[in-house]
Amino acid sequence: LLEYNIYRRNKGWENNYVSDGETIGLEYSDSILEGIKIRIVPKKNKSAGVAYSGYLEKTGFQERVGSGGILGTQGKGLGLNSFRIELRHLPKEVGIKYQGYIKNSGWQNIKNEGEYAGFNQNGKNLCGVKIELTNTNEYSIQYRIYRHNFGWESWVSDGKIAGNEDNSGIIEAIQIKIVNNKQ
């Protein structure tokens, strides 16, 4: 298995190695790539998961985080404006669809893997999200959000609403993970 990591000017080495054609670093960044590490390691069974990134109000594009990682901030009043999800180590037939409820705009159209739900623009805060895996009974997706002035909500799964469908309590952060239903 071939794994790789990058070094970005003024940022240093990324937190972890990636493999199998996964993207590393930020898509929209003025940070210059100064180095790359490549290594060959024994192939291991990787667990199913997700990687996700997004756009945070007044901060811009956020680094990609892996399953269960926190995307966004907590208690700073900075709204999460958009997010996108990529599946990791799941059967090829498994897909994902998700939506964002935008403050003062309502639900956006359904997005698919790699597409941004929400707007990459300040002031277009998310208030609610729905995420669902497709073509599988073996796996479920679980997610929760941190709402401004409310804190972390309980985990929900498989297309249920995290957050709300009104214009209160903007989302500051999100956590997403995949669960194997057969374990």
CSV table of C-alpha atoms in Angstrom, one decimal:
chain,number,residue,atom,x,y,z
A,1,LEU,CA,0.0,0.0,0.0
A,2,LEU,CA,1.4,3.4,-1.0
A,3,GLU,CA,0.8,6.2,1.6
A,4,TYR,CA,1.8,9.9,1.3
A,5,ASN,CA,1.9,13.1,3.3
A,6,ILE,CA,2.7,16.7,2.4
A,7,TYR,CA,4.6,19.6,3.9
A,8,ARG,CA,3.0,23.1,3.4
A,9,ARG,CA,4.9,26.4,3.9
A,10,ASN,CA,4.1,28.0,7.2
A,11,LYS,CA,1.9,25.0,8.2
A,12,GLY,CA,4.2,22.0,8.4
A,13,TRP,CA,3.5,18.4,7.8
A,14,GLU,CA,-0.2,17.3,7.7
A,15,ASN,CA,-1.4,15.3,10.7
A,16,ASN,CA,-1.6,11.9,9.0
A,17,TYR,CA,-0.8,10.0,5.8
A,18,VAL,CA,-3.4,9.2,3.2
A,19,SER,CA,-3.6,6.5,0.5
A,20,ASP,CA,-5.6,5.1,-2.3
A,21,GLY,CA,-5.8,8.4,-4.3
A,22,GLU,CA,-7.2,10.4,-1.3
A,23,THR,CA,-6.6,14.1,-1.4
A,24,ILE,CA,-4.5,15.7,1.2
A,25,GLY,CA,-4.2,19.4,2.1
A,26,LEU,CA,-6.7,22.2,1.3
A,27,GLU,CA,-8.3,22.6,-2.1
A,28,TYR,CA,-8.5,26.3,-1.8
A,29,SER,CA,-5.3,27.6,-0.3
A,30,ASP,CA,-2.5,29.9,-0.9
A,31,SER,CA,-0.2,27.7,1.1
A,32,ILE,CA,2.7,26.4,-1.0
A,33,LEU,CA,3.6,22.7,-1.1
A,34,GLU,CA,7.2,22.3,-0.1
A,35,GLY,CA,7.6,18.6,0.4
A,36,ILE,CA,6.1,15.2,0.1
A,37,LYS,CA,6.8,11.9,1.9
A,38,ILE,CA,5.9,8.6,0.3
A,39,ARG,CA,6.1,5.2,1.9
A,40,ILE,CA,5.1,1.7,1.2
A,41,VAL,CA,3.4,-0.2,4.1
A,42,PRO,CA,1.8,-3.6,4.4
A,43,LYS,CA,-1.9,-3.5,3.3
A,44,LYS,CA,-4.2,-3.4,6.3
A,45,ASN,CA,-8.0,-3.7,6.5
A,46,LYS,CA,-9.2,-0.1,6.9
A,47,SER,CA,-12.5,0.5,8.6
A,48,ALA,CA,-15.3,2.2,6.8
A,49,GLY,CA,-15.4,5.9,7.4
A,50,VAL,CA,-15.8,9.4,6.0
A,51,ALA,CA,-13.6,12.5,5.5
A,52,TYR,CA,-15.3,15.9,5.5
A,53,SER,CA,-14.3,19.6,5.1
A,54,GLY,CA,-16.2,22.9,4.9
A,55,TYR,CA,-16.3,26.6,4.9
A,56,LEU,CA,-16.4,28.5,8.3
A,57,GLU,CA,-17.7,32.0,8.6
A,58,LYS,CA,-14.9,34.7,8.8
A,59,THR,CA,-12.3,31.9,8.6
A,60,GLY,CA,-12.7,30.3,5.2
A,61,PHE,CA,-12.1,26.7,4.1
A,62,GLN,CA,-11.3,24.3,6.9
A,63,GLU,CA,-8.9,21.4,6.8
A,64,ARG,CA,-10.4,17.9,6.1
A,65,VAL,CA,-11.1,15.8,9.2
A,66,GLY,CA,-11.7,12.1,9.4
A,67,SER,CA,-14.5,10.0,10.9
A,68,GLY,CA,-15.6,11.5,14.3
A,69,GLY,CA,-13.4,14.6,13.9
A,70,ILE,CA,-14.8,18.0,14.7
A,71,LEU,CA,-15.2,20.4,11.7
A,72,GLY,CA,-15.8,23.9,12.9
A,73,THR,CA,-15.6,25.7,16.2
A,74,GLN,CA,-17.4,25.5,19.6
A,75,GLY,CA,-18.7,28.6,21.4
A,76,LYS,CA,-17.1,31.2,19.1
A,77,GLY,CA,-20.3,32.2,17.2
A,78,LEU,CA,-18.7,31.3,13.8
A,79,GLY,CA,-21.3,29.7,11.6
A,80,LEU,CA,-20.5,26.7,9.5
A,81,ASN,CA,-21.5,27.9,6.0
A,82,SER,CA,-20.9,24.7,4.0
A,83,PHE,CA,-19.6,21.1,4.2
A,84,ARG,CA,-18.8,18.2,1.9
A,85,ILE,CA,-18.4,14.5,2.6
A,86,GLU,CA,-16.2,11.8,1.0
A,87,LEU,CA,-16.7,8.1,1.8
A,88,ARG,CA,-13.7,6.0,2.8
A,89,HIS,CA,-13.2,2.2,2.5
A,90,LEU,CA,-16.8,1.3,1.8
A,91,PRO,CA,-18.1,-1.0,-1.0
A,92,LYS,CA,-18.2,0.8,-4.3
A,93,GLU,CA,-22.0,0.6,-4.6
A,94,VAL,CA,-22.5,2.5,-1.3
A,95,GLY,CA,-23.3,6.2,-1.9
A,96,ILE,CA,-24.1,9.2,0.2
A,97,LYS,CA,-26.6,12.1,-0.1
A,98,TYR,CA,-26.9,15.1,2.2
A,99,GLN,CA,-28.6,18.5,2.5
A,100,GLY,CA,-28.1,21.7,4.4
A,101,TYR,CA,-30.8,24.0,5.7
A,102,ILE,CA,-29.5,27.6,5.1
A,103,LYS,CA,-30.6,30.4,7.5
A,104,ASN,CA,-33.3,32.5,5.8
A,105,SER,CA,-33.2,30.3,2.6
A,106,GLY,CA,-34.4,26.9,3.5
A,107,TRP,CA,-33.3,23.4,2.4
A,108,GLN,CA,-30.9,23.2,-0.5
A,109,ASN,CA,-31.1,20.5,-3.2
A,110,ILE,CA,-29.7,17.1,-2.3
A,111,LYS,CA,-25.9,16.9,-2.7
A,112,ASN,CA,-23.8,13.8,-3.5
A,113,GLU,CA,-20.4,12.7,-2.4
A,114,GLY,CA,-17.8,15.5,-2.8
A,115,GLU,CA,-20.3,18.3,-3.5
A,116,TYR,CA,-20.7,21.2,-1.1
A,117,ALA,CA,-24.0,21.5,0.8
A,118,GLY,CA,-24.4,25.2,1.8
A,119,PHE,CA,-22.6,28.2,0.4
A,120,ASN,CA,-18.9,28.9,0.6
A,121,GLN,CA,-19.7,32.4,1.6
A,122,ASN,CA,-19.8,34.4,4.9
A,123,GLY,CA,-23.2,35.0,6.4
A,124,LYS,CA,-24.9,32.0,4.7
A,125,ASN,CA,-25.0,29.9,7.9
A,126,LEU,CA,-26.3,26.3,8.2
A,127,CYS,CA,-29.1,25.7,10.7
A,128,GLY,CA,-29.8,22.1,9.9
A,129,VAL,CA,-28.4,19.0,8.1
A,130,LYS,CA,-29.6,15.6,6.9
A,131,ILE,CA,-27.2,12.9,5.8
A,132,GLU,CA,-28.0,9.4,4.5
A,133,LEU,CA,-26.1,6.5,3.0
A,134,THR,CA,-27.6,4.8,-0.1
A,135,ASN,CA,-27.5,1.2,-1.4
A,136,THR,CA,-26.6,-0.4,2.0
A,137,ASN,CA,-28.1,-2.1,5.0
A,138,GLU,CA,-24.8,-3.0,6.4
A,139,TYR,CA,-23.7,0.5,7.4
A,140,SER,CA,-25.3,3.6,9.0
A,141,ILE,CA,-24.1,7.1,9.1
A,142,GLN,CA,-24.3,9.0,12.4
A,143,TYR,CA,-23.8,12.7,12.9
A,144,ARG,CA,-24.3,15.5,15.4
A,145,ILE,CA,-24.0,19.3,15.4
A,146,TYR,CA,-22.8,22.0,17.8
A,147,ARG,CA,-25.4,24.8,17.8
A,148,HIS,CA,-24.5,28.3,18.8
A,149,ASN,CA,-25.8,29.0,22.3
A,150,PHE,CA,-27.1,25.4,22.7
A,151,GLY,CA,-24.0,23.2,22.5
A,152,TRP,CA,-23.7,19.6,21.2
A,153,GLU,CA,-27.0,17.9,20.2
A,154,SER,CA,-27.5,14.2,20.5
A,155,TRP,CA,-26.3,11.9,17.7
A,156,VAL,CA,-28.9,11.2,14.9
A,157,SER,CA,-28.6,8.9,12.0
A,158,ASP,CA,-29.7,8.0,8.5
A,159,GLY,CA,-31.4,11.0,7.1
A,160,LYS,CA,-32.8,12.5,10.3
A,161,ILE,CA,-32.5,16.2,10.9
A,162,ALA,CA,-29.6,17.5,13.1
A,163,GLY,CA,-30.2,21.1,14.0
A,164,ASN,CA,-33.5,22.8,13.0
A,165,GLU,CA,-35.6,23.9,10.1
A,166,ASP,CA,-36.0,27.5,11.3
A,167,ASN,CA,-33.6,30.4,11.5
A,168,SER,CA,-32.3,30.0,15.0
A,169,GLY,CA,-29.3,28.3,16.5
A,170,ILE,CA,-26.7,28.3,13.7
A,171,ILE,CA,-24.4,25.3,13.3
A,172,GLU,CA,-20.8,26.0,14.5
A,173,ALA,CA,-19.5,22.5,14.2
A,174,ILE,CA,-20.3,19.0,13.0
A,175,GLN,CA,-19.1,15.4,13.7
A,176,ILE,CA,-19.8,12.5,11.3
A,177,LYS,CA,-19.0,8.8,11.5
A,178,ILE,CA,-19.9,5.4,9.9
A,179,VAL,CA,-21.2,2.5,11.9
A,180,ASN,CA,-21.1,-1.1,10.8
A,181,ASN,CA,-24.6,-2.5,11.7
A,182,LYS,CA,-23.3,-6.1,11.6
A,183,GLN,CA,-20.8,-5.6,14.5
